[in-house]
Coordinates of C-alpha atoms in Angstrom, one line a residue:
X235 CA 48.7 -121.1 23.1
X236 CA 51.8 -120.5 24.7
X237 CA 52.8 -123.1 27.8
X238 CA 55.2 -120.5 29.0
X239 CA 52.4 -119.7 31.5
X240 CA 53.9 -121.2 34.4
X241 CA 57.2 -119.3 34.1
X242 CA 58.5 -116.9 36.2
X243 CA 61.2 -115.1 34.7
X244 CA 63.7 -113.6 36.4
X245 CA 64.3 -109.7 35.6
X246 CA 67.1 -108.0 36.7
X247 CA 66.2 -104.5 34.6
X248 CA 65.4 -103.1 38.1
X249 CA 68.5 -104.1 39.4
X250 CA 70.2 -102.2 36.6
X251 CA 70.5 -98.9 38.2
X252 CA 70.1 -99.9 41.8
X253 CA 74.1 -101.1 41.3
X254 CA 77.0 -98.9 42.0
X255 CA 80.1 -98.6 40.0
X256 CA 82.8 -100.0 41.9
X257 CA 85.8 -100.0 39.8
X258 CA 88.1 -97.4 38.1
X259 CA 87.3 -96.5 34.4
X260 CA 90.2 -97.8 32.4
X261 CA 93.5 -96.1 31.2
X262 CA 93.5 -95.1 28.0
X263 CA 96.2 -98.0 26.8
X264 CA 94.0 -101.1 28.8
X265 CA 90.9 -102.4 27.2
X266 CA 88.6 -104.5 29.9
X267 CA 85.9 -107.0 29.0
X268 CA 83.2 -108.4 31.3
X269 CA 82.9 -112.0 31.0
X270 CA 79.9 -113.7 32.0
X271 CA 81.1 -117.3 33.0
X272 CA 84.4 -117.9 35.0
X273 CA 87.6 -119.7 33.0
X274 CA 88.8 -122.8 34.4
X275 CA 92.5 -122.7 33.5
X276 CA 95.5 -121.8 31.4
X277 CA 96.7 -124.9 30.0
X278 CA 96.5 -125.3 26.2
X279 CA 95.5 -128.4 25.8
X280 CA 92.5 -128.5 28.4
X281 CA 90.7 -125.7 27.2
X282 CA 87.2 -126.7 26.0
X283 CA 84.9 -123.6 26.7
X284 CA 84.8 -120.1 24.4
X285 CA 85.1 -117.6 27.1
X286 CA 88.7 -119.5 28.3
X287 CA 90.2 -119.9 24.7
X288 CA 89.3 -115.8 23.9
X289 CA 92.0 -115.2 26.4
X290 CA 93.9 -117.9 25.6
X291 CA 94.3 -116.9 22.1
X292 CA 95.9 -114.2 23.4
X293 CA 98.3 -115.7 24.5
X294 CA 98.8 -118.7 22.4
X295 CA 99.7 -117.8 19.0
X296 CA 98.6 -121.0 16.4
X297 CA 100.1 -122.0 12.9
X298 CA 97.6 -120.0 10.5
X299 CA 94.2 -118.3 12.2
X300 CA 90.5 -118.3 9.9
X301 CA 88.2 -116.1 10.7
X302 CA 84.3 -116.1 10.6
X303 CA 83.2 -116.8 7.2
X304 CA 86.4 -118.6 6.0
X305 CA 89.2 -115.9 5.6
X306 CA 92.3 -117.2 5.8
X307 CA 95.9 -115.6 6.9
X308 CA 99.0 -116.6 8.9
X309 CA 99.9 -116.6 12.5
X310 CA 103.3 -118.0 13.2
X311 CA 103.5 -119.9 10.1
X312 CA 104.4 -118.4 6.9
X313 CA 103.5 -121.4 4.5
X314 CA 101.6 -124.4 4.4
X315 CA 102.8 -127.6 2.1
X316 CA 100.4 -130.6 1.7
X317 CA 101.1 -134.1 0.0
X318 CA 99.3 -135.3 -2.5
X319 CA 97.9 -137.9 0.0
X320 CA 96.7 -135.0 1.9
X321 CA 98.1 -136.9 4.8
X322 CA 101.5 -134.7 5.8
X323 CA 101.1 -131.0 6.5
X324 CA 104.0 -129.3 6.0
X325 CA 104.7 -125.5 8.0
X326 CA 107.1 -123.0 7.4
X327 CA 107.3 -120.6 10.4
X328 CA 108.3 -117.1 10.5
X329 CA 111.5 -116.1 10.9
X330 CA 112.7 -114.0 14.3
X331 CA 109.6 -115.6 16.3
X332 CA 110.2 -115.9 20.2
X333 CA 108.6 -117.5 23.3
X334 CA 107.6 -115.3 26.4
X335 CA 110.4 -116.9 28.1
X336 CA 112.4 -115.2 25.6
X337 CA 113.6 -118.4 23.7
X338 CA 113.5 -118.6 20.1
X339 CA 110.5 -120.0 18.9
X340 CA 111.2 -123.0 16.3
X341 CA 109.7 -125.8 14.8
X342 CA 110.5 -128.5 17.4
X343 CA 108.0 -126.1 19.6
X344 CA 105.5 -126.4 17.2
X345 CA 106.2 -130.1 16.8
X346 CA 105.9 -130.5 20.7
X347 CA 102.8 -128.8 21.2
X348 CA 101.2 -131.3 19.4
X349 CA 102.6 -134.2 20.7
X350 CA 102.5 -133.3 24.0
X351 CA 98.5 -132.5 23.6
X352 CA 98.1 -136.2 22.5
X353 CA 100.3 -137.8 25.6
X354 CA 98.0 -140.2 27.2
X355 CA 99.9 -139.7 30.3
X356 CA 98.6 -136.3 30.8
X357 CA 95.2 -137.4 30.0
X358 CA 94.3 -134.0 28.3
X359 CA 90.5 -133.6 27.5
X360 CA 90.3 -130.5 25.9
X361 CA 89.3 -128.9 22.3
X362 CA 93.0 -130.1 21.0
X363 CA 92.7 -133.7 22.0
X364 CA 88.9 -134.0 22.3
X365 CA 88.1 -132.2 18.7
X366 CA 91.0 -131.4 16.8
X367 CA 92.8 -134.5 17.0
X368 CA 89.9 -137.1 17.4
X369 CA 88.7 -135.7 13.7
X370 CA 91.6 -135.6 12.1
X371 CA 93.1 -138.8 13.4
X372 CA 96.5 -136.9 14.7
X373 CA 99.3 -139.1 13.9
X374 CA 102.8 -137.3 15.0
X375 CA 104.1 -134.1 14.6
X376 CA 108.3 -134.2 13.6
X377 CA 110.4 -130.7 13.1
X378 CA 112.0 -130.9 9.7
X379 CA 114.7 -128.4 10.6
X380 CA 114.8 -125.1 12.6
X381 CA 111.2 -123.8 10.5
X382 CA 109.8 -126.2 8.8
X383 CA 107.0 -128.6 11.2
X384 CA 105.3 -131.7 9.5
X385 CA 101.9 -133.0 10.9
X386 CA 100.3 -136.2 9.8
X387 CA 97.2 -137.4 9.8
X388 CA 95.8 -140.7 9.8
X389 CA 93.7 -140.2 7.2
X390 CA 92.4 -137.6 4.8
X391 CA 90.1 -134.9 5.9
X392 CA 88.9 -131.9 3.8
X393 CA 89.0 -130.0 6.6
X394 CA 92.0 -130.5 8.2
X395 CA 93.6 -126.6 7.8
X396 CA 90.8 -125.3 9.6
X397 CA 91.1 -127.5 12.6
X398 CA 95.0 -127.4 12.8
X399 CA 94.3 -123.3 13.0
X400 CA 92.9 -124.5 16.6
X401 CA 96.0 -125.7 18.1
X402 CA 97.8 -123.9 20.7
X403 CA 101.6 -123.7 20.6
X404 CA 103.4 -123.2 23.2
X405 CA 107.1 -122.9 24.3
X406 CA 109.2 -126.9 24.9
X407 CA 111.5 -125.9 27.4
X408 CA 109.4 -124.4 29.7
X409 CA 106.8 -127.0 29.6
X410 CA 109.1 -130.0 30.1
X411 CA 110.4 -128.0 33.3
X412 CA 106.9 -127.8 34.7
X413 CA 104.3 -129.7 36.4
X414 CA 101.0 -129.7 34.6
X415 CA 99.5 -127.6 38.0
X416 CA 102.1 -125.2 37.5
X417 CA 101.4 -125.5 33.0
X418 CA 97.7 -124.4 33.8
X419 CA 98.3 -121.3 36.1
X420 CA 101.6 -120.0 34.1
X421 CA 101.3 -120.1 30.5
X422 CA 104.2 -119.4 28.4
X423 CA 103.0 -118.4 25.3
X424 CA 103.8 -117.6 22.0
X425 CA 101.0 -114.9 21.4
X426 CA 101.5 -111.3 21.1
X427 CA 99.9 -111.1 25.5
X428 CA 101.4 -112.7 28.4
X429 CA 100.0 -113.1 31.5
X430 CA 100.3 -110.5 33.9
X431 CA 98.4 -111.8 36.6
X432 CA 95.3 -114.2 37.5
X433 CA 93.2 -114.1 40.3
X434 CA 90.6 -116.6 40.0
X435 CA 86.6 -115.7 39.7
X436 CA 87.9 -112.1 39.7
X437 CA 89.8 -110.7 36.6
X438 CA 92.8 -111.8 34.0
X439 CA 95.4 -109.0 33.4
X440 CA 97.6 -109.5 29.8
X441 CA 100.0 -107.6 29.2
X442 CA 101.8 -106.6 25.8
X443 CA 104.7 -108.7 25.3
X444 CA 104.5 -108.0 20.6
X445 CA 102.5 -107.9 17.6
X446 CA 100.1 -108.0 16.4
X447 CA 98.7 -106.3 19.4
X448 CA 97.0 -102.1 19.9
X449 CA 96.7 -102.0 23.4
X450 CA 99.6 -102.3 26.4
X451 CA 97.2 -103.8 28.3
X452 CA 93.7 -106.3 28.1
X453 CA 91.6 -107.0 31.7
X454 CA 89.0 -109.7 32.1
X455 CA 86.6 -109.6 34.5
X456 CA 84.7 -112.4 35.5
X457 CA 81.1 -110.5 36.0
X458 CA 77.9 -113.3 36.4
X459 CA 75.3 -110.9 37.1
X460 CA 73.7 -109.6 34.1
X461 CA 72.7 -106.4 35.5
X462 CA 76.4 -105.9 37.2
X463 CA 77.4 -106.3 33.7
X464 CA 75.6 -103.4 32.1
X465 CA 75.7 -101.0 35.1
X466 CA 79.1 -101.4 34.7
X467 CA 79.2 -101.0 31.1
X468 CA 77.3 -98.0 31.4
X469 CA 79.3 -96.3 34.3
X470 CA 82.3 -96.5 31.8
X471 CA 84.1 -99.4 34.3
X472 CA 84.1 -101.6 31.5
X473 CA 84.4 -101.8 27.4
X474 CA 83.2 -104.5 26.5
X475 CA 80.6 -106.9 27.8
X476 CA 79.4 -109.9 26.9
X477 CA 75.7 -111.6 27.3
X478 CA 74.1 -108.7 27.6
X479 CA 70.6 -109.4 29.1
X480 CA 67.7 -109.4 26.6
X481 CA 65.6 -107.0 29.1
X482 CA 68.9 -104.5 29.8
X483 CA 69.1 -103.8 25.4
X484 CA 67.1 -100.6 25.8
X485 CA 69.2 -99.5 28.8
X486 CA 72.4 -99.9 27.2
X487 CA 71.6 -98.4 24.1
X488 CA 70.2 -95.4 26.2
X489 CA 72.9 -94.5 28.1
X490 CA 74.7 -92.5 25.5
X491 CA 77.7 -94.6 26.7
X492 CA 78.0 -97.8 24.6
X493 CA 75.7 -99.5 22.0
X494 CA 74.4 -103.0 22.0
X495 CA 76.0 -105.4 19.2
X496 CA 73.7 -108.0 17.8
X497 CA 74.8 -110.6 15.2
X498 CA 73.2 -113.9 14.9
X499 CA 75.8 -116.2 16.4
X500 CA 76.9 -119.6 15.6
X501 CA 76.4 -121.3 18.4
X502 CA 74.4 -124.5 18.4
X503 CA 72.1 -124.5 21.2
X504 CA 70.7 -127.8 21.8
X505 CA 69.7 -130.4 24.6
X506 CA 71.5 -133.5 24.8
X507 CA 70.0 -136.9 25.3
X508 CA 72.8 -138.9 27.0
X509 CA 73.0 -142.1 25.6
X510 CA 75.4 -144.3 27.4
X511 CA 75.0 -147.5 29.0
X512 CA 75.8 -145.7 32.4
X513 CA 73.3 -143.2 31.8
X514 CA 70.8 -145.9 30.3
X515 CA 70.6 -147.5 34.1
X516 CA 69.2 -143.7 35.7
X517 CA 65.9 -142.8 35.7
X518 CA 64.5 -141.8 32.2
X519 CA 67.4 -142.5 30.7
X520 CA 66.2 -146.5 29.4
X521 CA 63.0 -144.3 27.8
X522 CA 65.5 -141.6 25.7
X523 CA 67.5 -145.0 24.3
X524 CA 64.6 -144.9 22.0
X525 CA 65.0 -142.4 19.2
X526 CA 60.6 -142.7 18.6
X527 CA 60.6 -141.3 22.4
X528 CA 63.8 -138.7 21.2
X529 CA 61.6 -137.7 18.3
X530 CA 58.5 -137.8 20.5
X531 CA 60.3 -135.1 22.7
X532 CA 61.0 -132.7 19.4
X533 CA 57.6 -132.2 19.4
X534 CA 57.1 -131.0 22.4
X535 CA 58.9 -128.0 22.9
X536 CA 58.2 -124.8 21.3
X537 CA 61.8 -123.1 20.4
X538 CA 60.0 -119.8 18.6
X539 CA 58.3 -118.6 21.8
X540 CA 61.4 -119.7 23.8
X541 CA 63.8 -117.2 21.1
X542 CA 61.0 -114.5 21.5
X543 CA 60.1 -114.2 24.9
X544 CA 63.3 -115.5 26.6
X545 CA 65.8 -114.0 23.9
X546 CA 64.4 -111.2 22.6
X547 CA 64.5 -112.3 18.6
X548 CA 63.0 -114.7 16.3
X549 CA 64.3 -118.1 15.4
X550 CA 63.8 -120.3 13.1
X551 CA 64.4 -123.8 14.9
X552 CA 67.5 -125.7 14.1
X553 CA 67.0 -128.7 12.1
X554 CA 70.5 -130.6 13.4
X555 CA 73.6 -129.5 14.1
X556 CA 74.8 -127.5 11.1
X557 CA 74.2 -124.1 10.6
X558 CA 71.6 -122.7 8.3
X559 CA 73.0 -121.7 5.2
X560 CA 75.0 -124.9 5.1
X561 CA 72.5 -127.5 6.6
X562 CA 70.4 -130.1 4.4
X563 CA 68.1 -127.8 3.2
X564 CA 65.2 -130.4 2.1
X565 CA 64.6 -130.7 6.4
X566 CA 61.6 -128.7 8.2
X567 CA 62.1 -127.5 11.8
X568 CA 59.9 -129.9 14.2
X569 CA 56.7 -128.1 14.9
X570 CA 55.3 -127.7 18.2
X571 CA 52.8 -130.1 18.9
X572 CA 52.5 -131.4 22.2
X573 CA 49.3 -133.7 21.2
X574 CA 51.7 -135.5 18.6
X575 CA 54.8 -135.9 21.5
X576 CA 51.6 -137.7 23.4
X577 CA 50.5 -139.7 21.1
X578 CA 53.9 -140.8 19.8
X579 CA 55.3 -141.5 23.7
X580 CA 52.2 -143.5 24.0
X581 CA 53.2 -146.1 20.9
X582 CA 56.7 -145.9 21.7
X583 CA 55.2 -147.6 25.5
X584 CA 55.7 -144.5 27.7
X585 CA 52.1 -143.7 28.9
X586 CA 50.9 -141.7 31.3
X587 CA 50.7 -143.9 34.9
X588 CA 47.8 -143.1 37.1
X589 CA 50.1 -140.0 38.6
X590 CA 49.8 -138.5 35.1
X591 CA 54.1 -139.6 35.1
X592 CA 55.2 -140.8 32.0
X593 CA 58.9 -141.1 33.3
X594 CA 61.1 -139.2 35.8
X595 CA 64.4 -137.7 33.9
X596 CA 67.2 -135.4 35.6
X597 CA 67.8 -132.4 33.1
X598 CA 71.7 -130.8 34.1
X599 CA 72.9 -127.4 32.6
X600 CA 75.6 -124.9 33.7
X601 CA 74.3 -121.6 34.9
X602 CA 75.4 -118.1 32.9
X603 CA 77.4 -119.1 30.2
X604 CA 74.8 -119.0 27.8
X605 CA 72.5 -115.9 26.6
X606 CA 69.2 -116.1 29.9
X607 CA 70.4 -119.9 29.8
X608 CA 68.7 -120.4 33.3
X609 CA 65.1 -119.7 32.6
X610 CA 65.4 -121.4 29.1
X611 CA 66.3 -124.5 30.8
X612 CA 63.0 -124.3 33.3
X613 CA 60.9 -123.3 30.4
X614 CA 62.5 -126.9 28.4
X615 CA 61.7 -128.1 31.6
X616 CA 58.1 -127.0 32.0
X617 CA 57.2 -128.0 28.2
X618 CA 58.7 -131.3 28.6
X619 CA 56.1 -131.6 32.1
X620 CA 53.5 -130.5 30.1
X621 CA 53.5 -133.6 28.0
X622 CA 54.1 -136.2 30.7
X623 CA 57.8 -136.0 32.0
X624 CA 58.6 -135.5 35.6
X625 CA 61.9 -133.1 35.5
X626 CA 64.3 -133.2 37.8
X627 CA 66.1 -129.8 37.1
X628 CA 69.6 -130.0 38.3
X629 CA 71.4 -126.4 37.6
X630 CA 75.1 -126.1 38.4
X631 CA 78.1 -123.5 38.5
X632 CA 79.3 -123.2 35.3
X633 CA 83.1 -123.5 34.9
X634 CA 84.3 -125.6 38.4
X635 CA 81.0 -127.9 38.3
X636 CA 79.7 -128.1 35.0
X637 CA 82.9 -127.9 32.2
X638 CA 84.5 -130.1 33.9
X639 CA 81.2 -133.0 33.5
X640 CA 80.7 -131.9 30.2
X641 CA 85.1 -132.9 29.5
X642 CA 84.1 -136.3 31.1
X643 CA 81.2 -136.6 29.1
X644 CA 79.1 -137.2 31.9
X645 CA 76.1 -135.4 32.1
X646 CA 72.5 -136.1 31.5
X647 CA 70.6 -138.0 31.1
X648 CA 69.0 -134.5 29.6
X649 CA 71.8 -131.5 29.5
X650 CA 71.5 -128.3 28.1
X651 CA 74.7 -127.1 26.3
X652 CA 75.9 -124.8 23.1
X653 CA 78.6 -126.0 20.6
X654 CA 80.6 -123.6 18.6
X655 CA 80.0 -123.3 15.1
X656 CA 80.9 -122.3 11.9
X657 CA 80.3 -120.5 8.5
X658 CA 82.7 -121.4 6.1
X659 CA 82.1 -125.6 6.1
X660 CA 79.3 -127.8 6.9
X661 CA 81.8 -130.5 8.3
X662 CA 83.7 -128.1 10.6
X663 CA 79.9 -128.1 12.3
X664 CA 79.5 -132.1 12.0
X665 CA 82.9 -132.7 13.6
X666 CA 81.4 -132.6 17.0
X667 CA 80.5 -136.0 16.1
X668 CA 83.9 -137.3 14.2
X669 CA 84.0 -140.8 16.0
X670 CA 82.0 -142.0 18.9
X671 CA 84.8 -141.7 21.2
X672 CA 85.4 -137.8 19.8
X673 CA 85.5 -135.6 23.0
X674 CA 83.1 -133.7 21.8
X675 CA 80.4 -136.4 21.5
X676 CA 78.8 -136.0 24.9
X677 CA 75.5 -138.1 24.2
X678 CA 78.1 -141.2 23.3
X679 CA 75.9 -142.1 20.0
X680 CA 76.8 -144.3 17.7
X681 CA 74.5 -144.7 14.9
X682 CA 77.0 -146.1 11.8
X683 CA 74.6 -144.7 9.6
X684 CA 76.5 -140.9 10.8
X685 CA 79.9 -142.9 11.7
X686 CA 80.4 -144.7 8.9
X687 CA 79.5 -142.1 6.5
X688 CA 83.1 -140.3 7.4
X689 CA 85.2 -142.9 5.1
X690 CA 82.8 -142.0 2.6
X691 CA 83.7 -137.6 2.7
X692 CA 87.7 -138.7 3.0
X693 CA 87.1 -140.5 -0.4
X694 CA 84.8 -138.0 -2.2
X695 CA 86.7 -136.6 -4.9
X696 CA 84.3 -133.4 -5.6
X697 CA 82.4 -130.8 -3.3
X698 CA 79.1 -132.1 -5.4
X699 CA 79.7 -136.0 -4.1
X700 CA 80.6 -134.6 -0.3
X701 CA 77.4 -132.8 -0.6
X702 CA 75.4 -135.9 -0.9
X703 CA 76.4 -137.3 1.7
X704 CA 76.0 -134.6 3.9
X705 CA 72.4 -134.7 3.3
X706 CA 72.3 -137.9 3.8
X707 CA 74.0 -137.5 7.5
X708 CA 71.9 -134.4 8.5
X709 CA 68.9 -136.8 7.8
X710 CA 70.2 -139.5 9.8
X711 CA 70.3 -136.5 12.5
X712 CA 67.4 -135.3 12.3
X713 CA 65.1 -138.7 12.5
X714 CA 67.2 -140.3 14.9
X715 CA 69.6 -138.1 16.5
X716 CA 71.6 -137.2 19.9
X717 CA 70.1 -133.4 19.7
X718 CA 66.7 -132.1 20.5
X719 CA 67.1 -129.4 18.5
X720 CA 67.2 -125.4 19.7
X721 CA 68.5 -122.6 18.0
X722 CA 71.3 -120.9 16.9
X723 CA 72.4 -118.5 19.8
X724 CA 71.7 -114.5 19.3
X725 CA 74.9 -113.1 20.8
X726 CA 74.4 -109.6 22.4
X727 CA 77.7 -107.2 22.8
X728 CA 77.8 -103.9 25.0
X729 CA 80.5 -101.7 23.4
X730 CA 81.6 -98.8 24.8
X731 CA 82.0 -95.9 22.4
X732 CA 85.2 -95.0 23.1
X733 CA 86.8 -98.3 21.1
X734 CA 86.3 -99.6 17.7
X735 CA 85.8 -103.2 18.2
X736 CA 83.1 -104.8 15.9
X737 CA 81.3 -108.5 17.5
X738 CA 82.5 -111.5 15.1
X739 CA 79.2 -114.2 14.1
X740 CA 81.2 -117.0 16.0
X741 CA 81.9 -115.6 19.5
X742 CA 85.7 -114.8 19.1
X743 CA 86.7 -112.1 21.1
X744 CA 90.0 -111.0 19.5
X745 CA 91.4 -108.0 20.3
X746 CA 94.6 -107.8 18.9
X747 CA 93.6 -104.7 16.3
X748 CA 91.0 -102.7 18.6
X749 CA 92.2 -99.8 19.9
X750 CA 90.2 -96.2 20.9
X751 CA 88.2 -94.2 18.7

């Protein structure tokens, strides 16, 4: 029996071709996108959300760039040295490379660009200092000469190329002559697309400053309707979109205009039990301290009917925070089964009062960044109800209300968020949760049986032993962890059929190599 019976979801098929184009269909050397959620800013080392670092890339270039499922290949470097310690990472960048400002582009910009995102004094809390550098323990970064850039770590990590691939560069001599106001509205990059112009909640205009790069010209459009999304798509305003509704599929596919692009994204969806002492003081949030009550609450939500009637596809539930083909496999999704959430809150001394109230709990989430993230959170909500919880559903703009709680780390003490992913390494997944203080762990837990465990993947000498302990961590996760547990996000493209881009698993919009059919 479904408990999605109190749900009223919002459709806004009708709306789709009640809305009238309002924008010119674009030239034939300008590609445009239709973002869902709004970007917060420009500065490298502050960008957290995927919508904000797809332009970004742009106009950042970074030392090597992986793709997907592992695939490796230079960006601005040309070679890659490490010591035997695996603690120094040595770059040789390409010769001839410039900075939009028309300087040469060399290794003490490279060198910079990392130092400067570890500065206390600008307090950066973005994917650089709050990811990158909080798992790899980011030590210095010292130019060798005019191309060669060393970066040491504080200790080693089997992962570390991948995550240095994620780290901006950006041009010294411009930075040091601005303010960080003036750093986050006027890039100067190092990517093949400058900045053009910016007007905030409306569109980003790059323009074609090298290579590798097919079009003169790339617009984003900051579009948080759904349906304005796909009429737009659909009157030929727009090339790409992204987020396409579940409910508008048919109508897109229809219009003999564009096609719908479904790949099974990597995207962790998951709701967040906020664990720190601050939190621990507001209502509910003394109950979640206790992982019986967080595994109480797995129980009680049923992710399958979620995917199917909110999503439009079938999921099998996550089992932690790894993606499937490179989780612990010996681990079974939680089952729904709201009578053993019941019992279980009973012995873990949360009962129903006379009110039928176990507990009263404020559950925050950002608002259409994620695929129908709105009624997904009230249908959480309603299950959670169902077995006893009194939710206080607190929905917020995305970008200027919510990103910047979630940099702080201060949501909750429920929150509803997604988490990038990868393919190509269990750990790049698990990194989330490098240290206690990582950026990136917003629940502030700190079971030692995860944290301790990371000394123990820097000294396994074969991908055998790392296994092993992997396992062991995703278990650890999974009884006792920071995550009620989703599913991995369906991603949903509208592509016009007049370009030849093809949607990537792990929500990088890079369009460097499309151009027109």
């Amino acid at each position: 029996m479904t408990r999605l019976r109190h749900l009223a979801v919002t459709s806004a098929s009708g709306l789709l071709l009640a809305t009238t184009a309002a924008f010119a269909q674009p030239a034939e050397n300008t590609i445009v996108v239709g973002l869902s959620a709004d970007i917060t800013t420009f500065e490298p080392a502050n960008i957290s959300s995927r919508d904000n670092a797809n332009i970004a890339r742009h106009i950042f270039g970074t030392l090597y760039t992986i793709s997907g499922d592992g695939e490796v290949s230079p960006d601005l470097a040309e070679n890659l040295e490490i010591s035997e310690d695996g603690l120094n990472y040595v770059y040789t960048l390409r010769e001839g490379l410039t900075c939009h400002d028309g300087e040469a582009l060399t290794a003490e910009d490279a060198a910079f660009s990392f130092n400067r995102a570890k500065d206390p004094a600008n307090a950066f809390t973005g994917n650089t200092p709050g990811f990158v550098f909080s798992s790899i323990g980011f030590q210095s970064a010292e130019a060798l000469d005019d191309r060669r850039v060393q970066i040491t770590l504080g200790a080693k990590n089997p992962i570390a190329f991948g995550l240095l691939t994620e780290v901006y560069i950006h041009c010294k001599d411009s930075y040091e002559a601005m303010s960080l106001d003036q750093a986050a509205a006027t890039p100067i990059g190092s990517g093949p697309y400058k900045l053009a112009s910016w007007a905030k909640g409306s569109e980003v205009v790059l323009e074609k400053v090298g290579e590798p790069a097919k079009m003169e010209k790339i617009i984003w459009r900051i579009i948080p309707e759904a349906s304005t999304r796909s009429a737009e798509l659909i009157a030929g305003n727009v090339d790409i979109i992204t987020n396409v509704a579940p409910d508008q599929i048919d109508a897109v596919n229809a219009s003999g205009n564009a096609k719908v692009q479904a790949v099974q994204g990597t995207r962790r969806m998951y709701v967040g039990f906020n664990l720190s002492e601050e939190f621990a003081a507001m209502p509910g949030g003394d109950a979640i301290q206790n992982p019986d009550v967080r595994r109480a609450l797995q129980y009680a939500v049923d992710v399958p009917t979620i995917c199917k009637q909110l999503l439009n596809f079938e999921c099998v539930r996550a089992t932690g925070l790894v993606n499937p083909q490179n989780a612990n496999q010996s681990l079974t999704p939680y089952p729904y089964d709201p009578d053993m959430a019941e019992k279980m809150l009973d012995e873990a001394g949360w009962p129903r009062a006379a009110d039928g109230t176990r507990f009263t709990i404020r559950f925050q989430a950002g608002r259409g960044r994620y695929l129908n993230d709105q009624n997904v959170v009230l249908a959480i909500a309603q299950y959670l109800e169902d077995v006893g919880l009194k939710v206080e559903v607190d929905l917020m703009e995305w970008a200027s209300v919510y990103v910047p709680l979630i940099r702080e780390r201060n949501v909750g003490p429920l929150f509803f968020l997604g988490s990038g992913g990868a393919l190509w390494s269990p750990l790049y997944d698990m990194t989330d949760l490098a240290r206690v203080e990582s950026g990136t762990n917003y629940t502030h837990w700190d079971d030692e049986r995860w944290f301790s465990r990371w000394a123990d993947i820097a000294a396994a000498t074969t991908p055998e032993e790392t296994r092993v302990i992997v396992d062991e961590m995703l278990q650890v996760f999974y009884d006792d962890g920071p995550w009620l547990h989703m599913y991995f996000q369906p991603d949903f493209y509208g592509v016009s059929e007049r370009v030849d881009f093809v949607a990537r698993p792990d929500e990088k919009v890079y369009l460097f190599e499309t151009g027109l059919k």
